[in-house]
Tab-separated table of C-alpha atoms and ligand atoms in Angstrom:
chain	number	residue	atom	x	y	z
J	1	MET	CA	183.291	64.866	119.956
J	2	ARG	CA	180.476	66.530	121.849
J	3	LEU	CA	179.102	69.849	120.796
J	4	PHE	CA	177.208	71.385	123.683
J	5	ASN	CA	174.906	74.115	122.721
J	6	LYS	CA	172.713	75.388	125.472
J	7	ARG	CA	174.579	76.895	128.384
J	8	SER	CA	171.851	75.602	130.731
J	9	GLU	CA	172.633	72.001	129.689
J	10	LEU	CA	176.287	72.231	130.685
J	11	PRO	CA	177.576	70.852	133.985
J	12	PRO	CA	177.650	73.676	136.567
J	13	GLU	CA	181.456	73.832	136.734
J	14	VAL	CA	181.591	74.340	132.974
J	15	GLN	CA	178.626	76.707	132.940
J	16	LYS	CA	180.384	79.145	135.203
J	17	ARG	CA	183.227	79.453	132.702
J	18	VAL	CA	180.906	80.363	129.850
J	19	PRO	CA	179.906	84.040	129.861
J	20	PRO	CA	176.263	85.034	129.385
J	21	GLY	CA	174.901	84.668	125.863
J	22	GLN	CA	177.742	82.361	124.732
J	23	TYR	CA	177.615	78.804	123.308
J	24	LEU	CA	180.335	76.253	123.777
J	25	THR	CA	182.098	74.820	120.745
J	26	GLU	CA	184.780	72.159	120.465
J	27	LYS	CA	185.711	73.174	116.943
J	28	TRP	CA	187.933	76.207	116.558
J	29	PRO	CA	186.145	78.583	114.205
J	30	VAL	CA	188.138	81.011	112.055
J	31	LEU	CA	187.042	84.624	112.143
J	32	HIS	CA	188.560	87.716	110.598
J	33	TYR	CA	187.992	90.403	108.025
J	34	GLY	CA	189.892	90.234	104.746
J	35	PRO	CA	192.482	87.849	103.293
J	36	ILE	CA	195.125	85.822	105.148
J	37	PRO	CA	198.469	87.609	104.799
J	38	PRO	CA	201.533	85.751	103.493
J	39	PHE	CA	204.577	85.410	105.776
J	40	ASP	CA	208.109	86.211	104.646
J	41	ALA	CA	210.658	85.583	107.433
J	42	LYS	CA	213.187	87.867	105.739
J	43	ARG	CA	210.857	90.865	105.657
J	44	TRP	CA	208.907	90.278	108.879
J	45	ASP	CA	209.734	92.422	111.885
J	46	PHE	CA	208.126	93.269	115.189
J	47	ARG	CA	208.094	96.872	116.362
J	48	VAL	CA	207.176	98.648	119.589
J	49	TRP	CA	206.831	102.426	119.572
J	50	GLY	CA	204.976	105.395	121.003
J	51	GLU	CA	205.125	106.306	124.688
J	52	VAL	CA	208.141	104.094	125.416
J	53	ALA	CA	211.660	104.763	126.671
J	54	SER	CA	213.216	102.362	124.128
J	55	GLU	CA	211.707	101.664	120.756
J	56	VAL	CA	212.001	98.035	119.744
J	57	ARG	CA	212.561	96.444	116.359
J	58	LEU	CA	213.129	92.715	116.249
J	59	ALA	CA	213.664	90.606	113.165
J	60	TRP	CA	211.858	87.247	113.028
J	61	GLU	CA	215.067	85.419	113.995
J	62	GLU	CA	215.387	87.459	117.199
J	63	PHE	CA	211.695	87.585	118.008
J	64	GLN	CA	211.104	83.863	117.912
J	65	ARG	CA	214.116	83.294	120.191
J	66	LEU	CA	212.651	85.328	123.088
J	67	ASP	CA	211.815	83.249	126.161
J	68	ARG	CA	208.400	81.678	125.973
J	69	THR	CA	205.586	80.870	128.298
J	70	GLN	CA	202.598	78.535	128.119
J	71	VAL	CA	199.073	79.601	128.911
J	72	THR	CA	195.819	77.674	129.046
J	73	ALA	CA	192.850	79.984	128.662
J	74	ASP	CA	189.270	80.155	127.452
J	75	MET	CA	188.396	82.076	124.299
J	76	HIS	CA	185.168	84.014	123.809
J	77	CYS	CA	184.067	85.421	120.455
J	78	VAL	CA	181.457	88.157	120.301
J	79	THR	CA	179.584	86.141	117.648
J	80	THR	CA	178.672	83.890	120.660
J	81	TRP	CA	181.051	80.936	120.455
J	82	SER	CA	183.355	80.108	123.357
J	83	LYS	CA	186.153	77.571	123.297
J	84	LEU	CA	187.567	76.354	126.597
J	85	ASP	CA	191.148	75.442	127.475
J	86	GLN	CA	193.000	76.767	124.488
J	87	LYS	CA	196.703	76.029	124.946
J	88	TRP	CA	198.907	78.888	123.838
J	89	GLU	CA	202.685	79.172	123.703
J	90	GLY	CA	204.514	82.389	123.030
J	91	ILE	CA	206.173	85.480	124.400
J	92	PRO	CA	204.658	86.904	127.572
J	93	LEU	CA	203.652	90.496	127.041
J	94	ARG	CA	205.578	91.335	130.189
J	95	ARG	CA	208.769	90.497	128.253
J	96	ILE	CA	207.962	93.081	125.580
J	97	VAL	CA	207.112	95.651	128.239
J	98	ASP	CA	210.520	95.054	129.875
J	99	LEU	CA	212.245	95.724	126.553
J	100	ALA	CA	210.290	98.836	125.623
J	101	LYS	CA	209.773	100.402	129.061
J	102	PRO	CA	206.509	102.285	128.541
J	103	ARG	CA	206.426	105.773	130.016
J	104	PRO	CA	203.854	106.680	132.676
J	105	SER	CA	202.028	108.575	129.919
J	106	ALA	CA	201.239	105.265	128.158
J	107	ARG	CA	197.584	104.464	128.886
J	108	PHE	CA	196.533	102.405	125.876
J	109	VAL	CA	198.079	99.644	123.816
J	110	ILE	CA	197.270	99.502	120.113
J	111	ALA	CA	197.975	96.201	118.361
J	112	HIS	CA	199.096	96.734	114.755
J	113	CYS	CA	198.697	93.883	112.293
J	114	GLU	CA	199.197	93.079	108.622
J	115	TYR	CA	197.014	95.072	106.206
J	116	GLY	CA	196.561	97.894	108.713
J	117	PHE	CA	194.246	96.012	111.096
J	118	THR	CA	194.414	97.435	114.633
J	119	ALA	CA	192.860	96.644	118.019
J	120	ASN	CA	192.981	98.873	121.093
J	121	VAL	CA	193.005	98.029	124.799
J	122	PRO	CA	193.616	99.993	127.976
J	123	ILE	CA	197.141	99.252	129.213
J	124	GLU	CA	195.739	97.581	132.358
J	125	ALA	CA	194.222	94.831	130.190
J	126	THR	CA	197.696	93.810	129.023
J	127	ARG	CA	199.105	93.315	132.527
J	128	ASP	CA	197.546	89.940	133.319
J	129	ASP	CA	199.990	87.028	133.438
J	130	ASN	CA	198.054	85.206	130.712
J	131	VAL	CA	198.493	87.926	128.089
J	132	LEU	CA	200.976	86.828	125.447
J	133	ILE	CA	202.033	86.991	121.840
J	134	ALA	CA	201.291	83.441	120.778
J	135	LEU	CA	203.382	81.584	118.209
J	136	ARG	CA	201.817	78.171	118.859
J	137	ALA	CA	198.368	76.893	119.740
J	138	ASN	CA	197.332	73.465	121.010
J	139	GLY	CA	200.795	71.995	120.498
J	140	ALA	CA	201.531	73.201	116.957
J	141	PRO	CA	202.615	76.429	115.255
J	142	LEU	CA	199.691	78.758	114.599
J	143	THR	CA	198.077	77.900	111.296
J	144	PRO	CA	197.886	80.729	108.739
J	145	GLU	CA	194.168	81.297	109.356
J	146	HIS	CA	194.694	81.551	113.130
J	147	GLY	CA	197.398	84.208	112.830
J	148	TYR	CA	200.715	82.640	111.804
J	149	PRO	CA	203.360	83.555	112.702
J	150	ALA	CA	202.253	85.584	115.756
J	151	ARG	CA	199.072	86.834	117.381
J	152	LEU	CA	198.146	88.706	120.484
J	153	VAL	CA	196.117	86.776	123.067
J	154	ILE	CA	194.147	88.636	125.747
J	155	PRO	CA	191.935	85.906	127.217
J	156	LYS	CA	189.761	88.078	129.443
J	157	LEU	CA	188.396	90.196	126.572
J	158	TYR	CA	186.320	89.168	123.547
J	159	ALA	CA	188.569	87.521	120.996
J	160	TRP	CA	188.474	90.368	118.457
J	161	LYS	CA	191.081	92.029	120.711
J	162	SER	CA	193.335	88.970	120.196
J	163	ALA	CA	194.773	90.395	117.008
J	164	LYS	CA	196.117	87.909	114.457
J	165	TRP	CA	199.176	88.485	112.212
J	166	LEU	CA	200.547	90.911	114.774
J	167	ARG	CA	203.457	93.111	113.661
J	168	GLY	CA	203.773	95.626	116.449
J	169	LEU	CA	202.494	97.347	119.546
J	170	GLU	CA	202.014	101.059	119.998
J	171	PHE	CA	201.869	102.485	123.507
J	172	ALA	CA	199.652	105.544	123.333
J	173	ALA	CA	198.626	108.374	125.647
J	174	THR	CA	195.168	108.577	124.067
J	175	ASP	CA	192.831	105.835	122.888
J	176	LYS	CA	192.670	104.918	119.191
J	177	PRO	CA	189.679	102.713	118.438
J	178	GLY	CA	190.692	99.781	116.253
J	179	PHE	CA	189.107	98.131	113.220
J	180	TRP	CA	186.216	96.321	114.914
J	181	GLU	CA	185.822	99.064	117.500
J	182	ARG	CA	185.185	101.557	114.655
J	183	ASN	CA	182.765	99.106	113.053
J	184	GLY	CA	180.220	98.607	115.789
J	185	TYR	CA	182.001	96.578	118.443
J	186	HIS	CA	182.250	97.834	122.016
J	187	ASN	CA	185.424	99.737	122.855
J	188	THR	CA	186.236	97.603	125.939
J	189	GLY	CA	184.773	94.160	125.140
J	190	ASP	CA	184.458	92.398	128.509
J	191	PRO	CA	182.539	89.141	127.868
J	192	TRP	CA	181.377	88.876	131.489
J	193	LYS	CA	179.652	92.241	131.131
J	194	GLU	CA	178.423	91.374	127.619
J	195	GLU	CA	180.093	94.458	126.196
J	196	ARG	CA	179.434	93.391	122.604
J	197	TYR	CA	178.394	96.408	120.565
J	198	TRP	CA	178.289	100.186	120.706
J	199	GLY	CA	175.863	101.196	123.421
J	200	ASP	CA	175.961	97.886	125.362
Z	301	MTE	N1	194.264	90.786	112.097
Z	301	MTE	C1	193.044	90.413	112.537
Z	301	MTE	N2	192.963	89.785	113.725
Z	301	MTE	C2	191.760	89.392	114.191
Z	301	MTE	C3	190.576	89.649	113.477
Z	301	MTE	C4	190.686	90.331	112.229
Z	301	MTE	O1	189.689	90.622	111.536
Z	301	MTE	N3	191.950	90.677	111.801
Z	301	MTE	N4	189.359	89.229	113.987
Z	301	MTE	C5	189.273	88.956	115.409
Z	301	MTE	C6	188.082	88.220	115.787
Z	301	MTE	S1	186.596	88.998	115.531
Z	301	MTE	C7	188.136	87.004	116.422
Z	301	MTE	S2	186.760	86.272	117.079
Z	301	MTE	C8	189.411	86.269	116.543
Z	301	MTE	C9	189.217	84.868	116.031
Z	301	MTE	O2	190.407	84.140	116.109
Z	301	MTE	P1	190.478	82.738	115.395
Z	301	MTE	O3	190.147	82.967	113.937
Z	301	MTE	O4	191.839	82.240	115.622
Z	301	MTE	O5	189.426	81.876	116.032
Z	301	MTE	O6	190.447	86.900	115.826
Z	301	MTE	C10	190.512	88.286	116.003
Z	301	MTE	N5	191.726	88.758	115.400
Z	302	MO	MO1	185.030	87.745	116.847
């Protein structure tokens, strides 16, 4: 297994997929604050609320039966590692939007996770075809440390927006900075603009 480090040593076609200031890794690091939450299929539910025409509450049984999609996408962590060609399988965010029908007043999406962790994005960032709620990664169910049973994946933003152990989505009229966004990380987090920290 090769572990490239310097961006300048990568072949040009790979280099152009690695945003400025990032290093390529072939391992998949684990990064989060706090403990890994336990999963109880009987108590788990997925909720959508806020500026929506129909609130959603799905039990695990129903949630994991929603139609799935597969996405291959690169992953960029603000701590400077990038991992190319992650293979995700899960529920396209579009499917959740169809169920909940956000009102025109909905301008932000707040991901709500176990233990009160949240991450905020402008609603536009959730409209790409490769945004999904992943249940599987690289051919297997998510492992507990990578977000089992479900995590948000928004490939075009730094990976702290790809909230693990996701339990719900809130559509909001006003922005609500999430956990990392309140703790020094940039509110938007576009890796191609190196929006890493407050003031970048
Ligand atoms: N619930 C939760 N999700 C989270 C985090 C967290 O602290 N809590 N950290 C984020 C950060 S900073 C990164 S880089 C990615 C890392 O995902 P991975 O551990 O699967 O590589 O998860 C994101 N999702
Ligand atoms: Mo991160």
